[in-house]
Short mmCIF file of C-alpha atoms in Angstrom, two decimals:
data_model
loop_
_atom_site.label_atom_id
_atom_site.label_comp_id
_atom_site.label_asym_id
_atom_site.label_seq_id
_atom_site.Cartn_x
_atom_site.Cartn_y
_atom_site.Cartn_z
CA MET A 1 -22.41 131.74 -14.34
CA GLN A 2 -20.13 129.47 -16.40
CA GLU A 3 -17.67 129.12 -13.49
CA SER A 4 -20.47 127.99 -11.19
CA ARG A 5 -21.66 125.46 -13.78
CA LEU A 6 -18.15 124.09 -14.27
CA PHE A 7 -17.83 123.36 -10.55
CA LYS A 8 -21.26 121.73 -10.54
CA ILE A 9 -20.28 119.51 -13.49
CA ILE A 10 -17.19 118.36 -11.56
CA TYR A 11 -19.23 117.60 -8.42
CA TYR A 12 -21.84 115.78 -10.50
CA LEU A 13 -19.24 113.57 -12.21
CA LEU A 14 -17.49 112.87 -8.92
CA GLY A 15 -20.79 111.61 -7.52
CA ARG A 16 -22.06 109.73 -10.59
CA GLY A 17 -18.82 108.57 -12.14
CA GLN A 18 -20.01 109.09 -15.71
CA ALA A 19 -22.71 110.97 -17.62
CA THR A 20 -23.62 111.62 -21.24
CA ALA A 21 -23.42 115.09 -22.75
CA ALA A 22 -27.20 115.02 -23.23
CA GLU A 23 -27.70 114.14 -19.55
CA LEU A 24 -25.46 117.01 -18.43
CA ALA A 25 -27.16 119.40 -20.86
CA GLU A 26 -30.58 118.52 -19.42
CA ARG A 27 -29.28 118.68 -15.86
CA PHE A 28 -27.80 122.17 -16.21
CA GLU A 29 -30.34 123.48 -18.74
CA VAL A 30 -27.88 124.25 -21.52
CA SER A 31 -27.23 122.85 -24.98
CA VAL A 32 -25.05 119.81 -25.71
CA ARG A 33 -22.70 122.12 -27.61
CA THR A 34 -22.29 124.22 -24.44
CA ILE A 35 -21.41 121.09 -22.45
CA TYR A 36 -18.62 120.28 -24.92
CA ARG A 37 -17.35 123.86 -24.61
CA ASP A 38 -17.38 123.42 -20.83
CA MET A 39 -15.33 120.24 -21.24
CA ASP A 40 -12.73 122.19 -23.21
CA ALA A 41 -12.63 124.88 -20.52
CA LEU A 42 -12.16 122.28 -17.75
CA SER A 43 -9.45 120.50 -19.73
CA GLN A 44 -7.57 123.76 -20.29
CA ALA A 45 -7.79 124.39 -16.53
CA GLY A 46 -5.99 121.09 -15.89
CA ILE A 47 -9.03 119.00 -14.91
CA PRO A 48 -8.58 115.43 -16.32
CA ILE A 49 -11.97 115.17 -18.03
CA TYR A 50 -12.53 113.06 -21.14
CA ALA A 51 -15.33 111.71 -23.36
CA GLU A 52 -15.52 108.04 -24.30
CA PRO A 53 -17.49 107.29 -27.50
CA GLY A 54 -19.82 104.35 -28.02
CA ARG A 55 -23.06 102.99 -26.67
CA ASN A 56 -21.81 102.71 -23.09
CA GLY A 57 -19.57 105.75 -23.30
CA GLY A 58 -19.91 109.14 -21.72
CA ILE A 59 -18.08 111.98 -20.01
CA SER A 60 -15.88 111.05 -17.03
CA LEU A 61 -13.06 112.21 -14.80
CA LEU A 62 -9.88 110.17 -14.40
CA ASP A 63 -10.15 107.84 -11.39
CA SER A 64 -7.03 109.42 -9.89
CA PHE A 65 -8.59 112.90 -9.86
CA VAL A 66 -8.89 114.44 -6.39
CA LEU A 67 -10.87 117.61 -5.71
CA ASP A 68 -8.31 120.25 -4.75
CA ARG A 69 -9.06 122.44 -1.74
CA ALA A 70 -8.57 125.47 -3.96
CA LEU A 71 -11.88 124.65 -5.67
CA LEU A 72 -13.68 125.33 -2.39
CA SER A 73 -14.02 128.78 -0.90
CA GLU A 74 -13.01 129.35 2.73
CA GLU A 75 -16.70 129.50 3.71
CA GLU A 76 -17.39 126.19 1.92
CA ARG A 77 -14.39 124.56 3.64
CA ARG A 78 -15.69 125.77 7.01
CA ASP A 79 -19.12 124.32 6.20
CA VAL A 80 -17.55 120.93 5.37
CA MET A 81 -15.56 120.95 8.62
CA ALA A 82 -18.64 121.94 10.64
CA ALA A 83 -20.66 119.11 9.08
CA LEU A 84 -17.98 116.52 9.89
CA GLN A 85 -17.53 117.92 13.40
CA SER A 86 -21.27 117.59 13.97
CA LEU A 87 -21.04 113.90 13.05
CA ALA A 88 -18.19 113.41 15.49
CA ALA A 89 -20.06 115.30 18.22
CA ALA A 90 -23.09 113.06 17.70
CA GLY A 91 -20.97 109.98 18.34
CA ASP A 92 -20.09 109.09 14.76
CA THR A 93 -17.15 106.75 14.14
CA LEU A 94 -15.26 109.61 12.48
CA ASP A 95 -12.14 109.91 14.61
CA LYS A 96 -10.13 112.93 15.70
CA ASP A 97 -7.16 112.08 13.47
CA THR A 98 -9.37 112.26 10.38
CA LEU A 99 -10.62 115.70 11.39
CA ASN A 100 -7.05 116.88 12.09
CA LYS A 101 -5.86 115.71 8.65
CA LEU A 102 -8.73 117.42 6.89
CA SER A 103 -8.14 120.52 8.97
CA ALA A 104 -4.53 120.59 7.78
CA VAL A 105 -5.60 120.24 4.13
CA PHE A 106 -8.17 123.03 4.52
CA ARG A 107 -5.84 125.12 6.73
CA LEU A 108 -8.59 125.56 9.30
CA PRO A 109 -8.64 124.92 13.08
CA ALA A 110 -10.05 121.52 14.07
CA GLU A 111 -11.69 122.68 17.29
CA ASN A 112 -15.30 121.60 17.51
CA TRP A 113 -17.85 124.37 18.05
CA TYR A 114 -20.37 122.32 20.03
CA GLU A 115 -20.92 118.99 21.74
CA VAL A 116 -23.88 116.65 22.00
CA ASP A 117 -24.89 114.66 25.07
CA PHE A 118 -28.09 112.64 24.74
CA SER A 119 -28.32 111.68 28.41
CA ARG A 120 -30.75 113.39 30.77
CA TRP A 121 -29.67 115.78 33.54
CA GLY A 122 -28.85 114.47 37.02
CA VAL A 123 -28.89 110.76 36.30
CA SER A 124 -26.66 108.31 34.44
CA THR A 125 -28.83 106.51 31.91
CA GLY A 126 -28.47 104.51 28.72
CA ASP A 127 -29.65 107.41 26.54
CA ASN A 128 -26.36 107.74 24.65
CA GLU A 129 -26.14 103.98 24.19
CA LYS A 130 -29.73 103.89 22.94
CA PHE A 131 -29.10 106.67 20.42
CA GLU A 132 -26.00 104.87 19.11
CA ALA A 133 -27.95 101.61 18.74
CA PHE A 134 -30.70 103.24 16.70
CA LYS A 135 -28.24 105.23 14.62
CA LYS A 136 -26.55 101.93 13.74
CA ALA A 137 -29.92 100.36 12.98
CA VAL A 138 -30.80 103.20 10.58
CA THR A 139 -27.48 103.32 8.76
CA ARG A 140 -27.07 99.53 8.51
CA ARG A 141 -30.74 98.73 7.83
CA ARG A 142 -31.07 96.43 10.83
CA CYS A 143 -34.35 95.47 12.50
CA VAL A 144 -34.86 96.30 16.17
CA ARG A 145 -37.06 94.60 18.76
CA ILE A 146 -38.37 97.20 21.22
CA SER A 147 -40.51 97.41 24.34
CA TYR A 148 -42.46 100.66 24.04
CA VAL A 149 -44.63 102.57 26.52
CA GLY A 150 -47.45 104.22 24.59
CA ALA A 151 -49.48 107.34 25.38
CA ASN A 152 -52.16 105.13 26.99
CA GLY A 153 -49.62 103.91 29.56
CA GLY A 154 -49.51 100.35 28.24
CA SER A 155 -46.30 98.61 27.20
CA SER A 156 -46.01 96.60 24.00
CA SER A 157 -43.34 94.62 22.18
CA ARG A 158 -42.71 95.59 18.55
CA LYS A 159 -40.31 94.72 15.79
CA ILE A 160 -39.53 97.82 13.76
CA HIS A 161 -37.57 98.93 10.70
CA PRO A 162 -35.89 102.22 11.80
CA LEU A 163 -35.81 104.64 8.85
CA LYS A 164 -34.64 107.94 10.33
CA LEU A 165 -33.88 109.67 13.64
CA LEU A 166 -35.85 112.88 14.18
CA TYR A 167 -35.28 115.67 16.70
CA LYS A 168 -38.51 117.57 17.29
CA SER A 169 -39.58 119.89 20.10
CA ARG A 170 -36.70 118.98 22.46
CA ALA A 171 -37.15 115.23 22.04
CA TRP A 172 -35.70 112.48 19.84
CA TYR A 173 -37.97 110.19 17.81
CA VAL A 174 -37.39 107.34 15.41
CA LYS A 175 -39.40 107.13 12.22
CA ALA A 176 -40.00 103.44 11.59
CA TYR A 177 -42.12 100.79 9.95
CA CYS A 178 -43.83 98.59 12.57
CA THR A 179 -44.18 94.97 11.46
CA GLU A 180 -46.92 94.25 14.03
CA LYS A 181 -49.13 97.13 12.89
CA GLU A 182 -47.96 96.77 9.27
CA ASP A 183 -47.75 100.56 9.06
CA PHE A 184 -45.43 103.49 9.66
CA ARG A 185 -45.12 104.81 13.21
CA LEU A 186 -43.29 107.54 15.12
CA PHE A 187 -41.66 106.30 18.36
CA ARG A 188 -40.28 108.64 21.03
CA LEU A 189 -36.84 107.36 22.06
CA SER A 190 -37.34 108.13 25.76
CA ARG A 191 -40.37 105.77 25.79
CA ILE A 192 -38.39 102.85 24.40
CA VAL A 193 -37.48 101.11 27.66
CA ARG A 194 -35.77 98.04 26.16
CA TRP A 195 -34.29 97.40 22.75
CA GLU A 196 -32.43 94.66 20.91
CA LEU A 197 -30.53 95.26 17.68
CA LEU A 198 -31.27 92.22 15.51
CA GLU A 199 -29.09 90.64 12.82
CA GLU A 200 -32.10 90.66 10.48
CA GLU A 201 -31.85 93.32 7.76
CA PHE A 202 -34.69 95.12 5.99
CA VAL A 203 -35.28 96.94 2.72
CA PRO A 204 -36.28 100.53 3.59
CA GLU A 205 -39.57 101.93 2.36
CA PRO A 206 -40.10 105.69 1.97
CA TRP A 207 -41.77 107.45 4.89
CA PRO A 208 -45.17 108.79 3.73
CA GLU A 209 -45.01 112.53 3.13
CA PRO A 210 -47.03 114.50 4.00
CA PRO A 211 -48.35 112.62 7.08
CA ARG A 212 -51.56 110.76 6.43
CA GLN A 213 -54.74 111.44 8.35
CA GLY A 214 -54.46 109.62 11.67
CA ASP A 215 -50.66 109.78 11.81
CA ILE A 216 -50.82 113.02 13.80
CA PRO A 217 -53.51 114.03 16.32
CA GLU A 218 -56.05 116.63 15.24
CA GLN A 219 -55.42 120.02 16.80
CA TYR A 220 -57.82 122.72 17.97
CA PRO A 221 -57.33 126.40 18.93
CA VAL A 222 -56.69 126.78 22.66
CA VAL A 223 -56.21 129.97 24.71
CA LEU A 224 -54.38 129.73 28.03
CA ARG A 225 -53.45 132.27 30.71
CA PHE A 226 -50.27 131.60 32.69
CA SER A 227 -48.98 133.49 35.71
CA GLY A 228 -45.67 135.29 35.24
CA GLU A 229 -43.94 132.85 37.61
CA ALA A 230 -44.37 130.13 34.96
CA ALA A 231 -42.66 132.21 32.24
CA TYR A 232 -39.55 129.99 32.14
CA ARG A 233 -41.71 126.99 31.24
CA VAL A 234 -44.06 128.88 28.93
CA TYR A 235 -41.18 130.06 26.75
CA ASP A 236 -39.82 126.49 26.76
CA GLU A 237 -43.07 125.04 25.48
CA PHE A 238 -44.46 127.70 23.11
CA ASP A 239 -43.12 129.87 20.33
CA VAL A 240 -42.71 133.53 21.19
CA SER A 241 -45.19 134.44 18.42
CA GLN A 242 -47.91 132.57 20.37
CA ILE A 243 -47.33 134.50 23.61
CA VAL A 244 -48.68 137.92 24.55
CA GLU A 245 -47.43 139.52 27.78
CA GLN A 246 -50.17 141.17 29.84
CA GLU A 247 -49.85 144.37 31.91
CA ASN A 248 -50.08 142.42 35.18
CA GLY A 249 -47.25 140.07 34.11
CA ASP A 250 -49.47 137.19 33.01
CA LEU A 251 -48.80 135.44 29.70
CA LEU A 252 -51.68 134.83 27.28
CA VAL A 253 -50.97 131.91 24.94
CA SER A 254 -52.95 131.09 21.79
CA ALA A 255 -51.91 127.85 20.10
CA PRO A 256 -53.35 124.83 18.26
CA LEU A 257 -53.15 121.82 20.58
CA PRO A 258 -54.49 118.23 20.58
CA GLN A 259 -57.32 118.00 23.12
CA ASP A 260 -56.52 114.62 24.59
CA GLY A 261 -55.11 113.00 27.71
CA TRP A 262 -51.65 114.35 27.01
CA LEU A 263 -52.88 117.96 27.04
CA THR A 264 -54.77 117.45 30.30
CA GLY A 265 -51.69 116.05 32.01
CA PHE A 266 -49.52 118.79 30.54
CA LEU A 267 -51.78 121.56 31.87
CA LEU A 268 -52.13 119.90 35.28
CA SER A 269 -48.32 119.96 35.58
CA PHE A 270 -48.59 123.78 35.86
CA GLY A 271 -50.85 123.52 38.92
CA THR A 272 -52.47 126.85 39.83
CA GLN A 273 -50.22 128.75 37.38
CA VAL A 274 -52.51 128.11 34.40
CA GLU A 275 -56.11 128.95 33.53
CA VAL A 276 -57.95 127.69 30.46
CA VAL A 277 -59.62 130.66 28.77
CA SER A 278 -61.07 128.61 25.93
CA PRO A 279 -62.55 126.28 24.94
CA VAL A 280 -65.01 125.79 27.79
CA SER A 281 -65.01 122.02 27.27
CA LEU A 282 -61.26 121.82 28.04
CA ARG A 283 -61.75 124.02 31.10
CA GLN A 284 -64.39 121.57 32.36
CA VAL A 285 -62.17 118.53 31.71
CA LEU A 286 -59.28 120.14 33.62
CA ALA A 287 -61.52 121.04 36.56
CA ARG A 288 -62.92 117.50 36.67
CA GLU A 289 -59.43 115.96 36.65
CA ALA A 290 -58.20 118.37 39.34
CA GLY A 291 -61.20 117.42 41.46
CA ALA A 292 -60.42 113.73 41.03
CA ILE A 293 -56.83 114.36 42.10
CA LEU A 294 -58.04 116.26 45.17
CA GLU A 295 -60.42 113.45 46.09
CA LYS A 296 -57.75 110.79 45.68
CA ASN A 297 -55.23 112.69 47.80
CA ARG A 298 -57.42 113.92 50.68
CA PRO A 299 -55.79 113.39 54.09
CA ARG A 300 -56.89 110.07 55.60
CA ASP A 301 -58.12 109.68 59.15
CA ILE A 302 -55.73 106.99 60.41
CA SER A 303 -57.72 106.64 63.65
CA THR A 304 -60.61 104.85 61.91
#
C-alpha cells in the first residue's frame, strides 16, 4: 500500500510541480506525519524530493528529476506505448522517431498494433483532412465556420466552437457550441460539407452533462422482424442483446428508437426484409411512405 502511494506522490508532484504536506495528506487520505515519513522513504530511495518552508513553500522534486523506466511495470510501459501509438495512428504530429526513442528506453517493440483511416470505402474524399482540421480546432481552441446539412435536409452556415471529437455508433461527431443558436450542439462530421478553420480563438465552456431535455430525441420501444438475409446489417445496427433468432431464421429486434423521419428512412432502406411488429402507428407510417414511393415511381406511359 505504501509503495503504491509513494509512486502516486511522485506522479502528483511531477504534474503539479509543488504541493503542501496538508494537500498531499488530504489527497491520499493519510496524516501529515505519514506524508513526511513517505518523504523520508523516497529520499532514501534516491528520489530528489525536498520541502521548502515558508508561506509559499511546499514539497517538490528537483527540476532535473526524470521518471526512470524502472518505476513503470512492463504492462504500464506497454500501455504508454499503445496510447502514443494510437495518437500517431490517428494522425497526430507525434513522429516515428519519437516512438522509436521511447521504445528503446522502454525496451519494447515500436510496431503499431492498428491503423486509422477516416476516409470512406471506394472513394477518395476529404474525410482525413476534415478530421485533422477539427482536431486542430479542438486542441488549439480555434473557431470554425461550417456548412452543415441537417436532418431536415436543409443546409445552414454556422460558426462553432469545437470542444471535443466523439466517435459513436460507427460515426464521428463534433461536440461544439454554436454561436448562431447560442447553445451546445452535436454535429455529425460526414454532414459538414464545407469548413473553414478561422484564426479567431475561443474560451471553451464545459459541455452540459448529462444531456439536457431536447438535446437528444425521445425514444420509444419498437419491435421489428427482419428476414435472415438481412442479418449482416441487423448485427451492424443493433446490439446482440436486442436480437432474438427465430426458428425460421428471422431476427426479432426489440430496441428503443426515435420515431421520426430518420427511423422511417432507415427502415425503408431494408425494403421487404423488415416488418414492423409494434407499434401500430409506426407500421402505418412505413406503409404510407412505401405507398408514396410506389406512386412516385410507377412506370410512365411515354406514348401519351
